[in-house]
PDB file of N, CA and C in Angstrom:
ATOM      1  N   MET A   1      56.731  93.298 156.374  1.00  0.00           N
ATOM      2  CA  MET A   1      56.815  92.867 155.481  1.00  0.00           C
ATOM      3  C   MET A   1      56.398  92.543 153.407  1.00  0.00           C
ATOM      4  N   LEU A   2      57.675  92.570 152.541  1.00  0.00           N
ATOM      5  CA  LEU A   2      57.339  93.088 151.234  1.00  0.00           C
ATOM      6  C   LEU A   2      56.447  92.229 150.627  1.00  0.00           C
ATOM      7  N   PHE A   3      55.217  92.733 149.730  1.00  0.00           N
ATOM      8  CA  PHE A   3      54.970  92.101 149.190  1.00  0.00           C
ATOM      9  C   PHE A   3      55.235  92.875 147.509  1.00  0.00           C
ATOM     10  N   VAL A   4      55.341  91.684 146.204  1.00  0.00           N
ATOM     11  CA  VAL A   4      55.920  92.241 144.970  1.00  0.00           C
ATOM     12  C   VAL A   4      54.078  92.440 144.354  1.00  0.00           C
ATOM     13  N   THR A   5      54.075  93.389 143.950  1.00  0.00           N
ATOM     14  CA  THR A   5      52.452  93.620 143.302  1.00  0.00           C
ATOM     15  C   THR A   5      52.327  93.060 142.227  1.00  0.00           C
ATOM     16  N   LYS A   6      53.888  92.736 141.411  1.00  0.00           N
ATOM     17  CA  LYS A   6      53.903  92.288 139.698  1.00  0.00           C
ATOM     18  C   LYS A   6      54.397  91.306 139.591  1.00  0.00           C
ATOM     19  N   PRO A   7      54.061  90.385 138.943  1.00  0.00           N
ATOM     20  CA  PRO A   7      54.810  89.158 138.689  1.00  0.00           C
ATOM     21  C   PRO A   7      56.527  89.706 138.242  1.00  0.00           C
ATOM     22  N   LEU A   8      56.991  88.506 139.526  1.00  0.00           N
ATOM     23  CA  LEU A   8      58.456  89.272 138.702  1.00  0.00           C
ATOM     24  C   LEU A   8      59.148  88.839 137.436  1.00  0.00           C
ATOM     25  N   SER A   9      60.377  89.138 137.187  1.00  0.00           N
ATOM     26  CA  SER A   9      60.869  89.120 135.835  1.00  0.00           C
ATOM     27  C   SER A   9      61.405  88.236 135.500  1.00  0.00           C
ATOM     28  N   THR A  10      61.861  87.431 134.961  1.00  0.00           N
ATOM     29  CA  THR A  10      62.860  86.148 134.240  1.00  0.00           C
ATOM     30  C   THR A  10      63.564  86.321 133.710  1.00  0.00           C
ATOM     31  N   SER A  11      64.191  87.736 132.873  1.00  0.00           N
ATOM     32  CA  SER A  11      65.645  88.148 132.531  1.00  0.00           C
ATOM     33  C   SER A  11      66.261  88.925 133.811  1.00  0.00           C
ATOM     34  N   THR A  12      67.728  88.838 133.412  1.00  0.00           N
ATOM     35  CA  THR A  12      68.447  89.602 134.488  1.00  0.00           C
ATOM     36  C   THR A  12      67.897  90.791 134.585  1.00  0.00           C
ATOM     37  N   PRO A  13      68.273  92.148 133.450  1.00  0.00           N
ATOM     38  CA  PRO A  13      67.474  92.993 133.827  1.00  0.00           C
ATOM     39  C   PRO A  13      66.739  93.534 134.856  1.00  0.00           C
ATOM     40  N   GLY A  14      65.312  92.589 134.719  1.00  0.00           N
ATOM     41  CA  GLY A  14      64.135  92.376 135.128  1.00  0.00           C
ATOM     42  C   GLY A  14      64.107  91.826 136.189  1.00  0.00           C
ATOM     43  N   VAL A  15      64.959  91.360 136.795  1.00  0.00           N
ATOM     44  CA  VAL A  15      65.493  90.701 137.796  1.00  0.00           C
ATOM     45  C   VAL A  15      66.048  91.636 138.906  1.00  0.00           C
ATOM     46  N   ALA A  16      67.042  92.247 138.274  1.00  0.00           N
ATOM     47  CA  ALA A  16      67.654  92.892 139.249  1.00  0.00           C
ATOM     48  C   ALA A  16      66.812  94.756 139.219  1.00  0.00           C
ATOM     49  N   GLU A  17      65.400  95.104 138.315  1.00  0.00           N
ATOM     50  CA  GLU A  17      64.935  96.058 138.685  1.00  0.00           C
ATOM     51  C   GLU A  17      64.273  95.648 139.799  1.00  0.00           C
ATOM     52  N   ASP A  18      63.558  94.835 140.083  1.00  0.00           N
ATOM     53  CA  ASP A  18      62.647  93.804 140.950  1.00  0.00           C
ATOM     54  C   ASP A  18      63.543  94.158 142.760  1.00  0.00           C
ATOM     55  N   ALA A  19      64.623  93.480 142.547  1.00  0.00           N
ATOM     56  CA  ALA A  19      65.379  93.422 143.433  1.00  0.00           C
ATOM     57  C   ALA A  19      65.912  95.187 143.956  1.00  0.00           C
ATOM     58  N   ARG A  20      65.944  96.271 143.392  1.00  0.00           N
ATOM     59  CA  ARG A  20      66.149  96.996 143.414  1.00  0.00           C
ATOM     60  C   ARG A  20      64.709  98.366 143.914  1.00  0.00           C
ATOM     61  N   ARG A  21      64.164  97.853 143.247  1.00  0.00           N
ATOM     62  CA  ARG A  21      62.416  98.227 143.962  1.00  0.00           C
ATOM     63  C   ARG A  21      62.226  97.777 145.293  1.00  0.00           C
ATOM     64  N   ALA A  22      62.163  96.420 145.264  1.00  0.00           N
ATOM     65  CA  ALA A  22      62.408  95.712 146.651  1.00  0.00           C
ATOM     66  C   ALA A  22      63.090  96.264 147.828  1.00  0.00           C
ATOM     67  N   THR A  23      64.760  96.665 147.446  1.00  0.00           N
ATOM     68  CA  THR A  23      65.476  96.936 148.454  1.00  0.00           C
ATOM     69  C   THR A  23      64.936  98.977 148.760  1.00  0.00           C
ATOM     70  N   ALA A  24      64.628  99.454 147.578  1.00  0.00           N
ATOM     71  CA  ALA A  24      63.785 100.663 147.768  1.00  0.00           C
ATOM     72  C   ALA A  24      62.753 101.262 148.801  1.00  0.00           C
ATOM     73  N   GLN A  25      61.577 100.147 148.830  1.00  0.00           N
ATOM     74  CA  GLN A  25      60.112 100.109 149.724  1.00  0.00           C
ATOM     75  C   GLN A  25      61.028  99.228 150.828  1.00  0.00           C
ATOM     76  N   ALA A  26      61.886  98.533 150.888  1.00  0.00           N
ATOM     77  CA  ALA A  26      62.112  98.140 152.312  1.00  0.00           C
ATOM     78  C   ALA A  26      63.085  99.560 153.185  1.00  0.00           C
ATOM     79  N   LEU A  27      64.462  99.954 152.052  1.00  0.00           N
ATOM     80  CA  LEU A  27      64.673 101.683 152.913  1.00  0.00           C
ATOM     81  C   LEU A  27      63.592 102.090 153.249  1.00  0.00           C
ATOM     82  N   GLU A  28      62.484 102.315 152.545  1.00  0.00           N
ATOM     83  CA  GLU A  28      61.841 103.278 153.002  1.00  0.00           C
ATOM     84  C   GLU A  28      60.859 102.712 153.805  1.00  0.00           C
ATOM     85  N   LYS A  29      60.404 102.034 154.490  1.00  0.00           N
ATOM     86  CA  LYS A  29      59.860 101.125 155.369  1.00  0.00           C
ATOM     87  C   LYS A  29      60.812 101.327 156.699  1.00  0.00           C
ATOM     88  N   ALA A  30      61.759 100.788 156.705  1.00  0.00           N
ATOM     89  CA  ALA A  30      62.583 100.957 157.525  1.00  0.00           C
ATOM     90  C   ALA A  30      62.691 102.609 158.206  1.00  0.00           C
ATOM     91  N   GLY A  31      63.051 103.087 157.097  1.00  0.00           N
ATOM     92  CA  GLY A  31      62.784 105.009 157.956  1.00  0.00           C
ATOM     93  C   GLY A  31      62.022 105.109 158.438  1.00  0.00           C
ATOM     94  N   GLU A  32      60.700 104.910 158.074  1.00  0.00           N
ATOM     95  CA  GLU A  32      59.710 105.234 158.379  1.00  0.00           C
ATOM     96  C   GLU A  32      59.399 104.734 159.981  1.00  0.00           C
ATOM     97  N   LEU A  33      59.789 102.817 160.052  1.00  0.00           N
ATOM     98  CA  LEU A  33      60.300 103.072 161.934  1.00  0.00           C
ATOM     99  C   LEU A  33      61.040 103.802 162.147  1.00  0.00           C
ATOM    100  N   ALA A  34      62.515 104.053 161.932  1.00  0.00           N
ATOM    101  CA  ALA A  34      63.000 104.432 162.919  1.00  0.00           C
ATOM    102  C   ALA A  34      62.267 106.262 162.497  1.00  0.00           C
ATOM    103  N   ALA A  35      62.501 106.123 162.170  1.00  0.00           N
ATOM    104  CA  ALA A  35      62.047 108.017 162.191  1.00  0.00           C
ATOM    105  C   ALA A  35      59.770 107.853 163.452  1.00  0.00           C
ATOM    106  N   ASP A  36      58.974 106.927 163.568  1.00  0.00           N
ATOM    107  CA  ASP A  36      58.438 106.661 164.407  1.00  0.00           C
ATOM    108  C   ASP A  36      58.871 106.056 165.590  1.00  0.00           C
ATOM    109  N   THR A  37      59.637 105.207 165.565  1.00  0.00           N
ATOM    110  CA  THR A  37      60.323 104.622 167.365  1.00  0.00           C
ATOM    111  C   THR A  37      61.364 106.176 167.555  1.00  0.00           C
ATOM    112  N   GLY A  38      61.776 107.175 166.423  1.00  0.00           N
ATOM    113  CA  GLY A  38      62.449 108.057 167.269  1.00  0.00           C
ATOM    114  C   GLY A  38      61.388 109.211 167.925  1.00  0.00           C
ATOM    115  N   ARG A  39      60.002 108.827 167.426  1.00  0.00           N
ATOM    116  CA  ARG A  39      59.383 109.921 168.098  1.00  0.00           C
ATOM    117  C   ARG A  39      58.688 109.320 169.446  1.00  0.00           C
ATOM    118  N   LYS A  40      58.162 108.749 169.315  1.00  0.00           N
ATOM    119  CA  LYS A  40      57.924 107.695 170.590  1.00  0.00           C
ATOM    120  C   LYS A  40      59.129 107.609 171.214  1.00  0.00           C
ATOM    121  N   VAL A  41      60.533 107.853 171.530  1.00  0.00           N
ATOM    122  CA  VAL A  41      61.734 108.176 172.636  1.00  0.00           C
ATOM    123  C   VAL A  41      61.979 108.504 172.818  1.00  0.00           C
ATOM    124  N   ARG A  42      61.766 109.840 172.241  1.00  0.00           N
ATOM    125  CA  ARG A  42      61.846 111.484 172.306  1.00  0.00           C
ATOM    126  C   ARG A  42      60.518 111.625 173.231  1.00  0.00           C
ATOM    127  N   ALA A  43      58.946 111.289 172.950  1.00  0.00           N
ATOM    128  CA  ALA A  43      57.508 111.677 173.723  1.00  0.00           C
ATOM    129  C   ALA A  43      58.383 111.149 175.040  1.00  0.00           C
ATOM    130  N   GLY A  44      58.708 109.837 175.520  1.00  0.00           N
ATOM    131  CA  GLY A  44      58.952 108.999 176.663  1.00  0.00           C
ATOM    132  C   GLY A  44      59.915 109.837 177.558  1.00  0.00           C
ATOM    133  N   LEU A  45      61.236 110.397 176.507  1.00  0.00           N
ATOM    134  CA  LEU A  45      62.512 110.861 177.701  1.00  0.00           C
ATOM    135  C   LEU A  45      61.509 112.617 178.171  1.00  0.00           C
ATOM    136  N   GLU A  46      61.020 113.113 176.954  1.00  0.00           N
ATOM    137  CA  GLU A  46      60.137 114.141 177.352  1.00  0.00           C
ATOM    138  C   GLU A  46      58.799 113.714 178.850  1.00  0.00           C
ATOM    139  N   ASP A  47      58.060 112.676 178.720  1.00  0.00           N
ATOM    140  CA  ASP A  47      57.480 112.544 179.859  1.00  0.00           C
ATOM    141  C   ASP A  47      58.704 112.235 180.801  1.00  0.00           C
ATOM    142  N   ALA A  48      59.114 111.063 180.948  1.00  0.00           N
ATOM    143  CA  ALA A  48      60.619 111.216 182.354  1.00  0.00           C
ATOM    144  C   ALA A  48      60.910 112.591 182.929  1.00  0.00           C
ATOM    145  N   SER A  49      60.994 113.407 181.720  1.00  0.00           N
ATOM    146  CA  SER A  49      61.728 114.826 182.477  1.00  0.00           C
ATOM    147  C   SER A  49      61.081 115.170 183.188  1.00  0.00           C
ATOM    148  N   ALA A  50      59.552 115.510 182.678  1.00  0.00           N
ATOM    149  CA  ALA A  50      58.890 116.374 183.459  1.00  0.00           C
ATOM    150  C   ALA A  50      58.580 115.228 184.611  1.00  0.00           C
ATOM    151  N   THR A  51      58.223 113.981 184.735  1.00  0.00           N
ATOM    152  CA  THR A  51      57.895 113.622 186.048  1.00  0.00           C
ATOM    153  C   THR A  51      59.266 113.722 186.883  1.00  0.00           C
ATOM    154  N   ALA A  52      60.627 113.679 186.600  1.00  0.00           N
ATOM    155  CA  ALA A  52      61.683 113.770 187.324  1.00  0.00           C
ATOM    156  C   ALA A  52      61.532 115.363 187.771  1.00  0.00           C
ATOM    157  N   GLN A  53      61.283 116.032 186.894  1.00  0.00           N
ATOM    158  CA  GLN A  53      61.291 118.174 187.510  1.00  0.00           C
ATOM    159  C   GLN A  53      60.085 117.576 188.480  1.00  0.00           C
ATOM    160  N   TYR A  54      59.235 117.469 188.369  1.00  0.00           N
ATOM    161  CA  TYR A  54      57.907 117.023 189.448  1.00  0.00           C
ATOM    162  C   TYR A  54      58.213 116.503 190.866  1.00  0.00           C
ATOM    163  N   GLN A  55      59.253 115.777 190.520  1.00  0.00           N
ATOM    164  CA  GLN A  55      59.878 114.588 191.647  1.00  0.00           C
ATOM    165  C   GLN A  55      60.972 115.331 192.808  1.00  0.00           C
ATOM    166  N   LEU A  56      61.547 115.987 192.093  1.00  0.00           N
ATOM    167  CA  LEU A  56      62.699 117.708 192.289  1.00  0.00           C
ATOM    168  C   LEU A  56      61.985 118.465 193.749  1.00  0.00           C
ATOM    169  N   ASP A  57      60.976 118.796 192.273  1.00  0.00           N
ATOM    170  CA  ASP A  57      60.857 120.058 192.955  1.00  0.00           C
ATOM    171  C   ASP A  57      59.988 120.221 194.768  1.00  0.00           C
ATOM    172  N   ARG A  58      59.517 118.619 194.214  1.00  0.00           N
ATOM    173  CA  ARG A  58      58.150 118.385 195.316  1.00  0.00           C
ATOM    174  C   ARG A  58      59.280 117.875 196.637  1.00  0.00           C
ATOM    175  N   TYR A  59      60.388 117.262 196.229  1.00  0.00           N
ATOM    176  CA  TYR A  59      61.536 116.715 197.321  1.00  0.00           C
ATOM    177  C   TYR A  59      62.257 117.960 197.697  1.00  0.00           C
ATOM    178  N   GLY A  60      62.583 118.798 197.316  1.00  0.00           N
ATOM    179  CA  GLY A  60      62.929 120.469 197.161  1.00  0.00           C
ATOM    180  C   GLY A  60      61.874 121.319 198.526  1.00  0.00           C
ATOM    181  N   ARG A  61      60.721 121.328 198.072  1.00  0.00           N
ATOM    182  CA  ARG A  61      59.635 121.832 198.818  1.00  0.00           C
ATOM    183  C   ARG A  61      59.552 121.196 200.235  1.00  0.00           C
ATOM    184  N   LEU A  62      59.378 119.764 200.579  1.00  0.00           N
ATOM    185  CA  LEU A  62      59.347 118.912 201.499  1.00  0.00           C
ATOM    186  C   LEU A  62      60.488 118.995 202.253  1.00  0.00           C
ATOM    187  N   SER A  63      62.156 119.189 201.564  1.00  0.00           N
ATOM    188  CA  SER A  63      63.398 119.458 202.419  1.00  0.00           C
ATOM    189  C   SER A  63      63.221 120.700 202.924  1.00  0.00           C
ATOM    190  N   ARG A  64      62.692 121.737 202.708  1.00  0.00           N
ATOM    191  CA  ARG A  64      63.179 123.153 202.820  1.00  0.00           C
ATOM    192  C   ARG A  64      61.757 123.210 204.373  1.00  0.00           C
ATOM    193  N   ARG A  65      60.626 122.497 203.919  1.00  0.00           N
ATOM    194  CA  ARG A  65      59.556 122.895 205.166  1.00  0.00           C
ATOM    195  C   ARG A  65      60.846 121.703 206.241  1.00  0.00           C
ATOM    196  N   PHE A  66      61.120 120.654 206.281  1.00  0.00           N
ATOM    197  CA  PHE A  66      62.049 119.827 206.954  1.00  0.00           C
ATOM    198  C   PHE A  66      62.791 120.811 208.130  1.00  0.00           C
ATOM    199  N   VAL A  67      63.416 121.508 207.066  1.00  0.00           N
ATOM    200  CA  VAL A  67      64.793 122.421 207.417  1.00  0.00           C
ATOM    201  C   VAL A  67      63.993 123.490 208.739  1.00  0.00           C
ATOM    202  N   ALA A  68      62.873 123.991 208.049  1.00  0.00           N
ATOM    203  CA  ALA A  68      62.729 125.244 208.934  1.00  0.00           C
ATOM    204  C   ALA A  68      61.628 124.973 209.884  1.00  0.00           C
ATOM    205  N   ASP A  69      61.041 123.568 209.984  1.00  0.00           N
ATOM    206  CA  ASP A  69      60.280 122.811 211.261  1.00  0.00           C
ATOM    207  C   ASP A  69      61.267 122.712 212.017  1.00  0.00           C
ATOM    208  N   ARG A  70      62.315 122.121 211.902  1.00  0.00           N
ATOM    209  CA  ARG A  70      63.373 121.411 212.671  1.00  0.00           C
ATOM    210  C   ARG A  70      64.993 121.328 212.270  1.00  0.00           C
ATOM    211  N   PRO A  71      65.069 122.742 212.737  1.00  0.00           N
ATOM    212  CA  PRO A  71      66.868 123.228 212.370  1.00  0.00           C
ATOM    213  C   PRO A  71      67.778 122.824 212.901  1.00  0.00           C
ATOM    214  N   LEU A  72      67.466 121.907 214.227  1.00  0.00           N
ATOM    215  CA  LEU A  72      68.653 121.557 215.399  1.00  0.00           C
ATOM    216  C   LEU A  72      69.160 119.973 214.822  1.00  0.00           C
ATOM    217  N   ALA A  73      67.454 119.295 213.806  1.00  0.00           N
ATOM    218  CA  ALA A  73      67.704 118.152 213.336  1.00  0.00           C
ATOM    219  C   ALA A  73      68.362 118.192 212.288  1.00  0.00           C
ATOM    220  N   SER A  74      68.111 119.268 211.565  1.00  0.00           N
ATOM    221  CA  SER A  74      68.607 119.548 210.117  1.00  0.00           C
ATOM    222  C   SER A  74      70.007 119.206 210.274  1.00  0.00           C
ATOM    223  N   ALA A  75      70.349 120.404 211.188  1.00  0.00           N
ATOM    224  CA  ALA A  75      71.867 120.219 211.785  1.00  0.00           C
ATOM    225  C   ALA A  75      72.790 119.460 211.843  1.00  0.00           C
ATOM    226  N   LEU A  76      71.931 118.710 212.974  1.00  0.00           N
ATOM    227  CA  LEU A  76      72.922 117.385 213.153  1.00  0.00           C
ATOM    228  C   LEU A  76      72.699 116.311 212.267  1.00  0.00           C
ATOM    229  N   ILE A  77      71.708 115.553 211.176  1.00  0.00           N
ATOM    230  CA  ILE A  77      71.558 115.096 209.885  1.00  0.00           C
ATOM    231  C   ILE A  77      73.036 116.025 208.778  1.00  0.00           C
ATOM    232  N   ALA A  78      72.980 117.189 208.754  1.00  0.00           N
ATOM    233  CA  ALA A  78      74.286 117.713 208.010  1.00  0.00           C
ATOM    234  C   ALA A  78      75.740 117.471 208.363  1.00  0.00           C
ATOM    235  N   ALA A  79      75.269 117.249 209.865  1.00  0.00           N
ATOM    236  CA  ALA A  79      77.053 117.076 210.333  1.00  0.00           C
ATOM    237  C   ALA A  79      76.957 115.403 210.005  1.00  0.00           C
ATOM    238  N   ALA A  80      76.067 114.748 209.962  1.00  0.00           N
ATOM    239  CA  ALA A  80      76.462 113.258 210.182  1.00  0.00           C
ATOM    240  C   ALA A  80      76.897 112.983 208.870  1.00  0.00           C
ATOM    241  N   ALA A  81      76.222 113.360 207.996  1.00  0.00           N
ATOM    242  CA  ALA A  81      75.954 113.057 206.257  1.00  0.00           C
ATOM    243  C   ALA A  81      77.707 113.809 205.896  1.00  0.00           C
ATOM    244  N   GLY A  82      78.410 115.027 206.841  1.00  0.00           N
ATOM    245  CA  GLY A  82      79.410 115.133 206.665  1.00  0.00           C
ATOM    246  C   GLY A  82      80.591 114.410 207.013  1.00  0.00           C
ATOM    247  N   ALA A  83      80.163 113.918 208.554  1.00  0.00           N
ATOM    248  CA  ALA A  83      81.673 113.220 208.659  1.00  0.00           C
ATOM    249  C   ALA A  83      81.574 111.668 208.053  1.00  0.00           C
ATOM    250  N   ALA A  84      80.471 110.843 207.388  1.00  0.00           N
ATOM    251  CA  ALA A  84      80.115 110.157 206.816  1.00  0.00           C
ATOM    252  C   ALA A  84      80.862 110.046 205.181  1.00  0.00           C
ATOM    253  N   VAL A  85      80.825 111.204 204.395  1.00  0.00           N
ATOM    254  CA  VAL A  85      81.857 111.388 203.699  1.00  0.00           C
ATOM    255  C   VAL A  85      83.592 111.853 203.580  1.00  0.00           C
ATOM    256  N   VAL A  86      83.601 112.023 204.893  1.00  0.00           N
ATOM    257  CA  VAL A  86      85.162 112.696 205.298  1.00  0.00           C
ATOM    258  C   VAL A  86      85.630 111.242 205.573  1.00  0.00           C
ATOM    259  N   ALA A  87      84.636 110.431 205.961  1.00  0.00           N
ATOM    260  CA  ALA A  87      85.146 108.768 206.782  1.00  0.00           C
ATOM    261  C   ALA A  87      85.447 108.115 205.306  1.00  0.00           C
ATOM    262  N   VAL A  88      84.199 108.161 204.521  1.00  0.00           N
ATOM    263  CA  VAL A  88      84.666 107.300 202.983  1.00  0.00           C
ATOM    264  C   VAL A  88      85.768 107.964 202.390  1.00  0.00           C
ATOM    265  N   ALA A  89      86.229 109.192 202.170  1.00  0.00           N
ATOM    266  CA  ALA A  89      87.064 109.656 201.857  1.00  0.00           C
ATOM    267  C   ALA A  89      87.998 109.202 202.144  1.00  0.00           C
ATOM    268  N   LEU A  90      88.675 109.323 203.587  1.00  0.00           N
ATOM    269  CA  LEU A  90      89.642 109.067 204.166  1.00  0.00           C
ATOM    270  C   LEU A  90      90.157 107.637 204.162  1.00  0.00           C
ATOM    271  N   ALA A  91      88.921 106.723 203.991  1.00  0.00           N
ATOM    272  CA  ALA A  91      89.042 105.256 204.236  1.00  0.00           C
ATOM    273  C   ALA A  91      89.681 105.081 202.345  1.00  0.00           C
ATOM    274  N   LEU A  92      89.077 105.687 201.674  1.00  0.00           N
ATOM    275  CA  LEU A  92      89.597 105.260 199.975  1.00  0.00           C
ATOM    276  C   LEU A  92      91.187 106.116 200.099  1.00  0.00           C
ATOM    277  N   LEU A  93      91.594 107.202 200.122  1.00  0.00           N
ATOM    278  CA  LEU A  93      92.701 107.691 200.590  1.00  0.00           C
ATOM    279  C   LEU A  93      93.630 106.475 201.120  1.00  0.00           C
ATOM    280  N   ARG A  94      93.359 105.696 202.764  1.00  0.00           N
ATOM    281  CA  ARG A  94      94.112 104.995 203.070  1.00  0.00           C
ATOM    282  C   ARG A  94      94.390 103.613 202.286  1.00  0.00           C
ATOM    283  N   LYS A  95      93.187 103.035 201.642  1.00  0.00           N
ATOM    284  CA  LYS A  95      93.482 102.168 200.592  1.00  0.00           C
ATOM    285  C   LYS A  95      94.595 102.182 199.354  1.00  0.00           C
ATOM    286  N   ARG A  96      94.228 103.292 199.303  1.00  0.00           N
ATOM    287  CA  ARG A  96      95.067 103.896 197.715  1.00  0.00           C
ATOM    288  C   ARG A  96      96.551 104.072 198.343  1.00  0.00           C
ATOM    289  N   HIS A  97      96.760 104.778 199.525  1.00  0.00           N
ATOM    290  CA  HIS A  97      97.809 104.988 200.039  1.00  0.00           C
ATOM    291  C   HIS A  97      98.559 103.328 200.515  1.00  0.00           C
ATOM    292  N   ASP A  98      98.194 102.428 200.742  1.00  0.00           N
ATOM    293  CA  ASP A  98      98.281 100.947 201.286  1.00  0.00           C
ATOM    294  C   ASP A  98      98.828 100.310 199.731  1.00  0.00           C
ATOM    295  N   ARG A  99      98.229 100.775 198.766  1.00  0.00           N
ATOM    296  CA  ARG A  99      98.632 100.068 197.323  1.00  0.00           C
ATOM    297  C   ARG A  99      99.493 100.186 196.778  1.00  0.00           C
ATOM    298  N   TYR A 100     100.800 101.667 197.423  1.00  0.00           N
ATOM    299  CA  TYR A 100     101.475 102.023 196.474  1.00  0.00           C
ATOM    300  C   TYR A 100     102.627 102.295 197.701  1.00  0.00           C
TER     301      TYR A 100
END
């Protein structure tokens, strides 16, 4: 909120100067708010990035342990996932071919 600390002028040049001063104050405050918001967003993104990196590392360790402990199950899961991807790709190609 802007507060004018001196009485407003009644002459045209005085009113213009008061408006210029108020505008300058508003722009300065907007710049401060934008910079503060930018710092907060950047800090939030850094926190989110660190959390995501931690989770990815954790899932990587768990996946490696699962594969080491259960190699046959891992191979079967990989084969099933590959088959599912191929089935989806073929369905998309068939759908695209049917349109033309």
